[in-house]
CSV table of C-alpha atoms and ligand atoms in Angstrom, one decimal:
chain,number,residue,atom,x,y,z
A,58,UNK,CA,0.0,0.0,0.0
A,59,UNK,CA,1.2,3.6,-0.7
A,60,UNK,CA,0.6,6.1,2.1
A,61,UNK,CA,1.2,9.8,1.6
A,62,UNK,CA,2.1,12.1,4.5
A,63,UNK,CA,4.1,15.3,5.0
A,64,UNK,CA,6.4,14.0,7.7
A,65,UNK,CA,7.1,10.5,8.7
A,66,UNK,CA,8.3,10.1,12.3
A,67,UNK,CA,9.9,6.8,13.2
A,68,UNK,CA,9.6,6.2,17.0
A,69,UNK,CA,7.1,7.1,19.7
A,70,UNK,CA,9.3,8.2,22.5
A,71,UNK,CA,9.9,11.7,23.7
A,72,UNK,CA,11.8,12.7,20.5
A,73,UNK,CA,9.3,11.3,18.1
A,74,UNK,CA,6.2,12.7,19.8
A,75,UNK,CA,7.6,16.1,20.7
A,76,UNK,CA,8.9,16.6,17.2
A,77,UNK,CA,5.5,15.8,15.8
A,78,UNK,CA,3.8,18.2,18.2
A,79,UNK,CA,6.1,21.0,17.2
A,80,UNK,CA,5.5,20.7,13.5
A,81,UNK,CA,3.0,23.1,12.1
A,82,UNK,CA,-0.5,21.7,12.7
A,83,UNK,CA,-1.5,22.2,9.1
A,84,UNK,CA,0.7,19.3,7.9
A,85,UNK,CA,0.0,15.6,8.1
A,86,UNK,CA,2.3,13.6,10.3
A,87,UNK,CA,2.6,9.8,10.5
A,88,UNK,CA,4.3,8.3,13.5
A,89,UNK,CA,5.3,4.6,13.4
A,90,UNK,CA,6.2,2.6,16.5
A,91,UNK,CA,8.0,-0.8,16.2
A,92,UNK,CA,5.8,-2.3,19.0
A,93,UNK,CA,3.1,-0.8,21.1
A,94,UNK,CA,3.6,3.0,21.7
A,95,UNK,CA,4.4,2.6,25.4
A,96,UNK,CA,7.2,0.1,24.7
A,97,UNK,CA,9.8,2.8,24.2
A,98,UNK,CA,12.7,3.7,26.5
A,99,UNK,CA,11.2,7.1,27.4
A,100,UNK,CA,8.5,5.2,29.3
A,101,UNK,CA,11.2,3.6,31.5
A,102,UNK,CA,13.2,6.7,32.4
A,103,UNK,CA,13.1,7.1,36.2
A,104,UNK,CA,15.5,9.8,37.4
A,105,UNK,CA,14.2,13.0,35.7
A,106,UNK,CA,15.1,15.7,33.3
A,107,UNK,CA,18.1,18.1,33.9
A,108,UNK,CA,17.2,21.7,33.7
A,109,UNK,CA,19.3,24.8,34.3
A,110,UNK,CA,18.2,26.4,37.6
A,111,UNK,CA,18.2,29.8,35.8
A,112,UNK,CA,20.4,31.9,33.5
A,113,UNK,CA,23.1,31.9,36.2
A,114,UNK,CA,23.3,28.1,36.1
A,115,UNK,CA,23.9,27.7,32.4
A,116,UNK,CA,27.7,27.9,32.5
A,117,UNK,CA,27.9,25.4,35.3
A,118,UNK,CA,25.5,23.1,33.6
A,119,UNK,CA,27.6,23.2,30.5
A,120,UNK,CA,30.8,22.5,32.6
A,121,UNK,CA,29.2,19.5,34.3
A,122,UNK,CA,28.0,18.1,31.0
A,123,UNK,CA,31.4,18.5,29.4
A,124,UNK,CA,33.3,17.1,32.4
A,125,UNK,CA,31.1,14.0,32.6
A,126,UNK,CA,31.5,13.6,28.8
A,127,UNK,CA,35.3,13.7,29.2
A,128,UNK,CA,35.4,16.9,27.1
A,129,UNK,CA,34.7,14.9,24.0
A,130,UNK,CA,31.4,16.8,23.7
A,131,UNK,CA,30.4,19.2,21.0
A,132,UNK,CA,30.4,22.4,23.0
A,133,UNK,CA,28.0,24.2,20.7
A,134,UNK,CA,25.4,21.4,21.2
A,135,UNK,CA,26.0,21.5,25.0
A,136,UNK,CA,25.4,25.2,25.1
A,137,UNK,CA,22.1,24.8,23.1
A,138,UNK,CA,21.1,22.0,25.5
A,139,UNK,CA,21.6,24.1,28.6
A,140,UNK,CA,20.3,27.4,27.1
A,141,UNK,CA,17.1,25.8,25.8
A,142,UNK,CA,16.4,23.6,28.8
A,143,UNK,CA,14.2,25.9,30.8
A,144,UNK,CA,11.9,26.9,27.9
A,145,UNK,CA,11.4,23.3,26.9
A,146,UNK,CA,10.6,22.2,30.5
A,147,UNK,CA,8.0,25.0,30.6
A,148,UNK,CA,6.5,23.8,27.2
A,149,UNK,CA,6.2,20.3,28.6
A,150,UNK,CA,4.5,21.7,31.7
A,151,UNK,CA,2.0,23.6,29.4
A,152,UNK,CA,1.3,20.3,27.7
A,153,UNK,CA,0.2,19.1,31.2
A,154,UNK,CA,3.4,17.5,32.6
A,155,UNK,CA,3.2,17.2,36.4
A,156,UNK,CA,6.5,17.5,38.1
A,157,UNK,CA,7.0,17.1,41.8
A,158,UNK,CA,7.0,20.3,43.9
A,159,UNK,CA,8.4,21.0,47.4
A,160,UNK,CA,7.4,24.0,49.4
A,161,UNK,CA,5.6,25.5,46.4
A,162,UNK,CA,8.6,25.2,44.1
A,163,UNK,CA,9.8,22.6,41.6
A,164,UNK,CA,11.6,19.9,43.6
A,165,UNK,CA,15.0,19.6,42.0
A,166,UNK,CA,17.0,16.4,42.8
A,167,UNK,CA,20.6,15.5,42.3
A,168,UNK,CA,22.4,12.8,40.3
A,169,UNK,CA,26.0,11.8,39.7
A,170,UNK,CA,28.4,14.5,38.4
A,171,UNK,CA,25.9,17.4,38.7
A,172,UNK,CA,27.4,20.1,40.9
A,173,UNK,CA,24.0,21.2,42.2
A,174,UNK,CA,20.4,19.8,42.4
A,175,UNK,CA,19.0,20.5,38.9
A,176,UNK,CA,16.8,17.5,38.0
A,177,UNK,CA,13.1,17.9,37.7
A,178,UNK,CA,11.1,14.7,38.2
A,179,UNK,CA,7.8,13.0,38.8
A,180,UNK,CA,8.5,10.5,41.6
A,181,UNK,CA,10.7,7.8,40.0
A,182,UNK,CA,8.4,7.5,37.0
A,183,UNK,CA,9.3,10.7,35.1
A,184,UNK,CA,9.6,9.0,31.7
A,185,UNK,CA,6.2,7.3,32.0
A,186,UNK,CA,4.5,10.7,32.8
A,187,UNK,CA,6.4,12.4,30.0
A,188,UNK,CA,5.2,9.7,27.6
A,189,UNK,CA,1.6,9.9,28.8
A,190,UNK,CA,1.6,13.7,28.6
A,191,UNK,CA,2.9,13.8,25.0
A,192,UNK,CA,0.6,10.9,23.9
A,193,UNK,CA,-2.4,12.7,25.3
A,194,UNK,CA,-1.5,15.8,23.2
A,195,UNK,CA,-0.8,13.7,20.1
A,196,UNK,CA,-4.2,12.1,20.4
A,197,UNK,CA,-5.9,15.5,20.4
A,198,UNK,CA,-4.3,16.4,17.1
A,199,UNK,CA,-6.2,15.2,14.0
A,200,UNK,CA,-3.2,15.9,11.8
A,201,UNK,CA,-1.2,13.1,13.6
A,202,UNK,CA,-1.7,9.4,12.9
A,203,UNK,CA,0.1,6.6,14.8
A,204,UNK,CA,0.7,3.1,13.4
A,205,UNK,CA,1.8,0.6,16.1
A,206,UNK,CA,3.6,-2.7,15.4
A,207,UNK,CA,5.2,-1.1,12.3
A,208,UNK,CA,8.9,-1.7,11.6
A,209,UNK,CA,11.0,0.6,9.4
A,210,UNK,CA,12.7,-1.7,6.9
A,211,UNK,CA,14.5,1.0,4.9
A,212,UNK,CA,14.2,4.6,3.8
A,213,UNK,CA,12.9,5.6,0.4
A,214,UNK,CA,15.3,7.7,-1.7
A,215,UNK,CA,15.0,9.8,-4.9
A,216,UNK,CA,18.2,11.2,-6.4
A,217,UNK,CA,20.0,10.7,-3.2
A,218,UNK,CA,17.4,12.5,-1.0
A,219,UNK,CA,15.2,10.8,1.5
A,220,UNK,CA,11.5,10.8,0.5
A,221,UNK,CA,9.9,8.3,2.9
A,222,UNK,CA,10.1,4.9,4.4
A,223,UNK,CA,9.4,1.3,3.6
A,224,UNK,CA,7.6,-0.4,6.5
A,225,UNK,CA,6.4,-3.8,7.5
A,226,UNK,CA,2.9,-3.7,9.1
A,227,UNK,CA,0.2,-6.4,9.5
A,228,UNK,CA,2.4,-8.8,7.5
A,229,UNK,CA,2.3,-6.4,4.6
A,230,UNK,CA,4.8,-4.0,3.1
A,231,UNK,CA,3.7,-0.3,3.0
A,232,UNK,CA,5.5,2.6,1.3
A,233,UNK,CA,5.1,5.8,3.3
A,234,UNK,CA,5.9,8.7,1.0
A,235,UNK,CA,6.9,11.9,2.9
A,236,UNK,CA,8.5,15.3,2.4
A,237,UNK,CA,10.6,14.7,5.5
A,238,UNK,CA,11.6,11.8,7.7
A,239,UNK,CA,12.5,12.1,11.3
A,240,UNK,CA,14.3,9.1,12.8
A,241,UNK,CA,13.7,8.9,16.5
A,242,UNK,CA,14.0,5.1,16.8
A,243,UNK,CA,16.1,5.0,19.9
A,244,UNK,CA,19.4,3.3,20.8
A,245,UNK,CA,20.9,-0.1,20.8
A,246,UNK,CA,20.2,-1.7,24.2
A,247,UNK,CA,18.4,-4.7,22.7
A,248,UNK,CA,21.7,-5.8,21.1
A,249,UNK,CA,23.2,-6.4,24.6
A,250,UNK,CA,22.6,-9.4,26.8
A,251,UNK,CA,22.2,-7.2,29.8
A,252,UNK,CA,20.6,-3.8,29.4
A,253,UNK,CA,18.0,-1.5,31.0
A,254,UNK,CA,16.5,-1.0,27.5
A,255,UNK,CA,13.5,-2.6,25.9
A,256,UNK,CA,14.6,-5.7,24.0
A,257,UNK,CA,13.0,-4.4,20.8
A,258,UNK,CA,15.4,-1.4,20.6
A,259,UNK,CA,18.0,-2.9,18.4
A,260,UNK,CA,19.7,0.0,16.5
A,261,UNK,CA,17.5,-0.2,13.4
A,262,UNK,CA,18.1,3.5,12.6
A,263,UNK,CA,21.8,3.0,12.9
A,264,UNK,CA,21.7,0.0,10.5
A,265,UNK,CA,19.6,1.8,7.9
A,266,UNK,CA,22.0,4.8,8.1
A,267,UNK,CA,25.1,2.7,7.7
A,268,UNK,CA,23.5,0.8,4.7
A,269,UNK,CA,22.6,4.1,3.0
A,270,UNK,CA,26.0,5.7,3.6
A,271,UNK,CA,24.5,8.3,6.0
A,272,UNK,CA,27.2,9.5,8.3
A,273,UNK,CA,27.4,7.9,11.8
A,274,UNK,CA,29.9,8.7,14.5
A,275,UNK,CA,31.2,7.7,17.9
A,276,UNK,CA,29.9,4.1,17.8
A,277,UNK,CA,32.2,3.1,20.6
A,278,UNK,CA,30.6,5.4,23.1
A,279,UNK,CA,28.3,3.0,24.9
A,280,UNK,CA,27.3,3.8,28.5
A,281,UNK,CA,26.8,1.3,31.3
A,282,UNK,CA,24.5,2.3,34.2
A,283,UNK,CA,26.2,1.5,37.5
A,284,UNK,CA,23.1,0.2,39.3
A,285,UNK,CA,20.7,-2.2,37.7
A,286,UNK,CA,19.0,-4.7,39.9
A,287,UNK,CA,21.0,-7.9,40.0
A,288,UNK,CA,18.9,-11.0,39.7
A,289,UNK,CA,20.1,-14.6,39.9
A,290,UNK,CA,17.6,-15.6,37.2
A,291,UNK,CA,19.3,-14.2,34.1
A,292,UNK,CA,16.6,-15.1,31.6
A,293,UNK,CA,16.2,-12.7,28.7
A,294,UNK,CA,14.5,-9.5,29.3
A,295,UNK,CA,15.5,-6.0,30.3
A,296,UNK,CA,17.2,-5.4,33.6
A,297,UNK,CA,15.4,-3.3,36.1
A,298,UNK,CA,17.0,0.1,36.7
A,299,UNK,CA,17.6,1.4,40.2
A,300,UNK,CA,17.7,5.1,39.5
A,301,UNK,CA,20.7,7.2,40.1
A,302,UNK,CA,18.4,9.6,41.9
A,303,UNK,CA,18.3,7.1,44.8
A,304,UNK,CA,22.0,7.7,45.2
A,305,UNK,CA,21.3,11.4,44.6
A,306,UNK,CA,19.0,11.3,47.7
A,307,UNK,CA,21.7,9.6,49.8
A,308,UNK,CA,21.7,5.8,49.1
A,309,UNK,CA,25.1,4.3,49.6
A,310,UNK,CA,27.1,1.6,47.8
A,311,UNK,CA,28.7,-1.3,49.8
A,312,UNK,CA,30.6,-4.4,48.7
A,313,UNK,CA,29.4,-7.8,49.9
A,314,UNK,CA,31.6,-7.4,53.0
A,315,UNK,CA,29.6,-4.3,53.9
A,316,UNK,CA,32.5,-1.9,53.0
A,317,UNK,CA,32.1,1.4,51.2
A,318,UNK,CA,34.3,1.7,48.1
A,319,UNK,CA,33.4,4.7,46.0
A,320,UNK,CA,31.8,8.2,46.1
A,321,UNK,CA,28.3,7.4,44.7
A,322,UNK,CA,27.9,10.7,42.9
A,323,UNK,CA,30.9,10.5,40.6
A,324,UNK,CA,30.2,10.2,36.8
A,325,UNK,CA,28.5,7.0,35.7
A,326,UNK,CA,31.5,5.5,34.0
A,327,UNK,CA,33.7,5.9,37.1
A,328,UNK,CA,31.1,4.4,39.4
A,329,UNK,CA,30.4,1.5,37.0
A,330,UNK,CA,34.2,0.8,36.7
A,331,UNK,CA,34.6,0.9,40.4
A,332,UNK,CA,31.7,-1.6,40.9
A,333,UNK,CA,33.2,-4.0,38.4
A,334,UNK,CA,36.5,-3.7,40.2
A,335,UNK,CA,34.9,-4.4,43.5
A,336,UNK,CA,33.0,-7.4,42.2
A,337,UNK,CA,36.2,-8.8,40.9
A,338,UNK,CA,38.0,-8.2,44.2
A,339,UNK,CA,35.3,-9.8,46.3
A,340,UNK,CA,34.5,-12.6,43.8
A,341,UNK,CA,30.9,-11.5,43.6
A,342,UNK,CA,28.5,-10.7,40.7
A,343,UNK,CA,27.0,-7.7,42.5
A,344,UNK,CA,27.5,-5.0,45.2
A,345,UNK,CA,24.8,-3.5,47.4
A,346,UNK,CA,23.0,-0.2,47.2
A,347,UNK,CA,21.6,0.6,50.6
A,348,UNK,CA,18.7,3.1,51.2
A,349,UNK,CA,17.3,1.2,54.2
A,350,UNK,CA,18.5,3.9,56.7
A,351,UNK,CA,16.2,6.5,55.1
A,352,UNK,CA,12.6,7.1,56.3
A,353,UNK,CA,10.4,4.3,55.0
A,354,UNK,CA,7.7,6.8,54.1
A,355,UNK,CA,10.1,8.9,52.1
A,356,UNK,CA,11.3,5.9,50.0
A,357,UNK,CA,7.7,4.7,49.4
A,358,UNK,CA,6.5,8.1,48.3
A,359,UNK,CA,9.6,9.3,46.4
A,360,UNK,CA,10.5,6.0,44.8
A,361,UNK,CA,7.2,4.1,44.4
A,362,UNK,CA,8.3,2.3,41.2
A,363,UNK,CA,11.6,1.0,42.7
A,364,UNK,CA,9.9,0.1,46.0
A,365,UNK,CA,7.1,-1.9,44.2
A,366,UNK,CA,9.4,-3.6,41.6
A,367,UNK,CA,11.9,-4.7,44.3
A,368,UNK,CA,9.1,-5.8,46.6
A,369,UNK,CA,7.7,-8.0,43.8
A,370,UNK,CA,11.1,-9.7,43.8
A,371,UNK,CA,11.2,-10.2,47.5
A,372,UNK,CA,13.4,-7.2,48.4
A,373,UNK,CA,12.1,-4.6,50.9
A,374,UNK,CA,14.1,-1.5,50.1
A,375,UNK,CA,13.0,0.1,53.3
A,376,UNK,CA,14.7,-2.7,55.3
A,377,UNK,CA,17.5,-4.2,53.3
A,378,UNK,CA,20.1,-3.4,50.7
A,379,UNK,CA,19.5,-3.9,47.0
A,380,UNK,CA,21.9,-6.1,45.0
A,381,UNK,CA,23.0,-4.1,41.9
A,382,UNK,CA,25.4,-4.4,39.0
A,383,UNK,CA,26.3,-2.3,36.0
A,384,UNK,CA,24.5,-3.1,32.7
A,385,UNK,CA,24.3,-1.4,29.2
A,386,UNK,CA,22.0,1.7,29.4
A,387,UNK,CA,22.7,4.3,26.8
A,388,UNK,CA,24.4,5.0,23.5
A,389,UNK,CA,26.1,8.4,23.0
A,390,UNK,CA,27.1,7.8,19.4
A,391,UNK,CA,24.7,7.6,16.5
A,392,UNK,CA,23.7,9.2,13.2
A,393,UNK,CA,25.7,12.4,12.9
A,394,UNK,CA,23.5,15.5,12.9
A,395,UNK,CA,23.9,19.2,13.1
A,396,UNK,CA,22.4,21.5,15.6
A,397,UNK,CA,19.0,21.3,13.9
A,398,UNK,CA,19.1,17.5,13.9
A,399,UNK,CA,19.8,17.3,10.2
A,400,UNK,CA,21.6,14.2,9.0
A,401,UNK,CA,24.1,14.0,6.0
A,402,UNK,CA,21.1,13.0,3.7
A,403,UNK,CA,18.7,15.7,2.6
A,404,UNK,CA,15.2,15.6,4.0
A,405,UNK,CA,16.3,13.2,6.8
A,406,UNK,CA,16.5,14.3,10.4
A,407,UNK,CA,17.5,12.2,13.5
A,408,UNK,CA,16.9,13.0,17.1
A,409,UNK,CA,17.2,11.4,20.5
A,410,UNK,CA,19.3,8.4,21.2
A,411,UNK,CA,19.6,7.3,17.5
A,412,UNK,CA,21.3,10.6,16.7
A,413,UNK,CA,24.7,12.0,17.6
A,414,UNK,CA,24.7,15.8,18.2
A,415,UNK,CA,27.9,15.2,20.2
A,416,UNK,CA,26.1,16.7,23.2
A,417,UNK,CA,27.0,13.8,25.5
A,418,UNK,CA,30.6,13.4,24.6
A,419,UNK,CA,32.0,10.0,25.7
A,420,UNK,CA,29.8,9.7,28.7
A,421,UNK,CA,26.3,11.2,29.2
A,422,UNK,CA,25.6,13.3,32.3
A,423,UNK,CA,22.7,11.8,34.2
A,424,UNK,CA,19.2,13.0,33.1
A,425,UNK,CA,20.4,14.7,30.0
A,426,UNK,CA,18.7,12.2,27.7
A,427,UNK,CA,15.1,13.3,27.9
A,428,UNK,CA,16.3,16.9,27.8
A,429,UNK,CA,18.3,16.2,24.6
A,430,UNK,CA,15.1,14.5,23.2
A,431,UNK,CA,13.1,17.7,23.9
A,432,UNK,CA,15.6,20.3,22.8
A,433,UNK,CA,16.8,18.7,19.6
A,434,UNK,CA,13.5,17.2,18.3
A,435,UNK,CA,11.9,20.7,18.6
A,436,UNK,CA,14.8,22.1,16.7
A,437,UNK,CA,14.2,19.5,13.9
A,438,UNK,CA,10.5,20.4,13.8
A,439,UNK,CA,11.2,24.2,13.6
A,440,UNK,CA,13.7,23.6,10.8
A,441,UNK,CA,11.2,21.5,8.9
A,442,UNK,CA,8.5,24.2,9.5
A,443,UNK,CA,10.7,26.7,7.6
A,444,UNK,CA,10.7,24.8,4.3
A,445,UNK,CA,7.8,22.3,4.3
A,446,UNK,CA,5.2,24.5,2.5
A,447,UNK,CA,7.3,24.9,-0.6
A,448,UNK,CA,8.1,21.2,-0.9
A,449,UNK,CA,6.6,18.4,-2.9
A,450,UNK,CA,6.6,14.7,-2.1
A,451,UNK,CA,8.9,12.8,-4.5
A,452,UNK,CA,6.9,9.8,-5.5
A,453,UNK,CA,9.2,6.8,-6.0
A,454,UNK,CA,8.3,3.2,-6.4
A,455,UNK,CA,10.2,0.3,-5.0
A,456,UNK,CA,8.8,-3.1,-5.2
A,457,UNK,CA,9.5,-5.3,-2.2
A,458,UNK,CA,7.8,-8.5,-1.2
A,459,UNK,CA,7.1,-9.4,2.4
A,460,UNK,CA,9.9,-12.0,2.2
A,461,UNK,CA,12.4,-9.4,1.0
A,462,UNK,CA,11.2,-7.1,3.8
A,463,UNK,CA,11.9,-9.8,6.4
A,464,UNK,CA,15.3,-10.4,4.9
A,465,UNK,CA,16.1,-6.6,5.1
A,466,UNK,CA,15.0,-6.6,8.8
A,467,UNK,CA,17.3,-9.5,9.5
A,468,UNK,CA,20.2,-7.9,7.6
A,469,UNK,CA,19.7,-4.7,9.6
A,470,UNK,CA,20.2,-6.6,12.8
A,471,UNK,CA,23.3,-8.4,11.4
A,472,UNK,CA,24.7,-5.1,10.2
A,473,UNK,CA,24.5,-3.3,13.6
A,474,UNK,CA,25.7,-6.4,15.5
A,475,UNK,CA,28.8,-6.7,13.3
A,476,UNK,CA,29.5,-3.0,13.5
A,477,UNK,CA,29.4,-3.1,17.3
A,478,UNK,CA,31.4,-6.2,17.5
A,479,UNK,CA,34.1,-4.3,15.6
A,480,UNK,CA,34.0,-1.2,17.7
A,481,UNK,CA,33.6,-2.7,21.1
A,482,UNK,CA,36.5,-5.2,20.6
A,483,UNK,CA,36.9,-7.4,23.7
A,484,UNK,CA,33.6,-6.2,25.2
A,485,UNK,CA,31.8,-8.0,22.4
A,486,UNK,CA,30.8,-10.9,24.7
A,487,UNK,CA,28.2,-8.4,26.1
A,488,UNK,CA,26.3,-8.5,22.7
A,489,UNK,CA,23.5,-11.0,21.9
A,490,UNK,CA,24.3,-13.8,19.5
A,491,UNK,CA,23.4,-13.1,15.9
B,733,SIN,C1,18.5,7.0,36.3
B,733,SIN,O1,17.4,7.3,36.8
B,733,SIN,O2,19.4,6.6,36.9
B,733,SIN,C2,18.6,7.1,34.8
B,733,SIN,C3,18.5,8.5,34.3
B,733,SIN,C4,19.4,8.6,33.1
B,733,SIN,O3,19.7,7.7,32.4
B,733,SIN,O4,19.9,9.8,32.9
């Protein structure tokens, strides 16, 4: 089937939905989601969203982001992120987002490598609330259509420019013709045996970019979150995250011999490395994160998600330490984009985890991911708004059978796996088998 739309958005997380909501309402937008809409990583984000505390905090926020990123960041992108943080948080609040307040003011929390408390949050379920807020807005727009269970197989091209996407949906192949395509398909966590990400997030956007000679960069920049819940039963499935904000609120790390070994609020890569080290020294597969000395009521109200999920697994966070270990969490590399999220191919934008603005450098500062999604997906939308009225849809045909679509999907997975095996070298054992 041929479908005609003005903008095709691939992905239903914060970047996909927020870009759609910032495109002029007079244009038709089609959002595709590989599985059900809520099965995106945005939904799982716990800690919150970083936000400059005011104009006076911009320089320090930039410094913190650069320091965590080992100064490998694109400083221009970092400045944009910090400078546009406040306005985008306000926009999100106008859409109905409910952040936590304390004494009549936004309750800013702290996470690793932030010099001050600058993270707005909604208990420990910030991502879920962001997702619900944006989805509510999307549903109110009659110019936006969502297709669930729809996989991007490849992009459509005409004379080297992007003009839509080939998708697999309901066991059929559809050709979605569009003036612009925004890739917001997320990262690569599903390629790793142990990750906090949804298993379906397998770097499809990266594979399609590589196969179409679209520039990608920093593929070796993979982040491990220090504290995922350790479970003896290691059956496939994502690992449950124990938010860094629990450490931000005072929780402490101990080895299995009940000894402290690291400052919990150092950058993520440092804390993760120190946990691996400690596990080796003590011949253990985990360390402990202890919040049991905090007021039970505080834990239950501030971290209801963590409290419930741990309880389900027989751990009472108010009474006992949580076994934790580092697992893959985030991808700082991706499809190379400029400050308006434009890729090296005309008419193709990328934002969120699939993209690389360079904003995170070699190690993302905690709670900068939802913020990046907001800031740079809005920039993509505003750039598209400038040119969309004067553009036509290039109508190309490409005949693909369902069997060929399945083969392309399989080769996309093989392509990213082999790419990451190359760049990650000896860490490749962390990857799933292809
Ligand atoms: C967390 O809550 O620890 C994760 C937040 C993030 O990935 O920035």
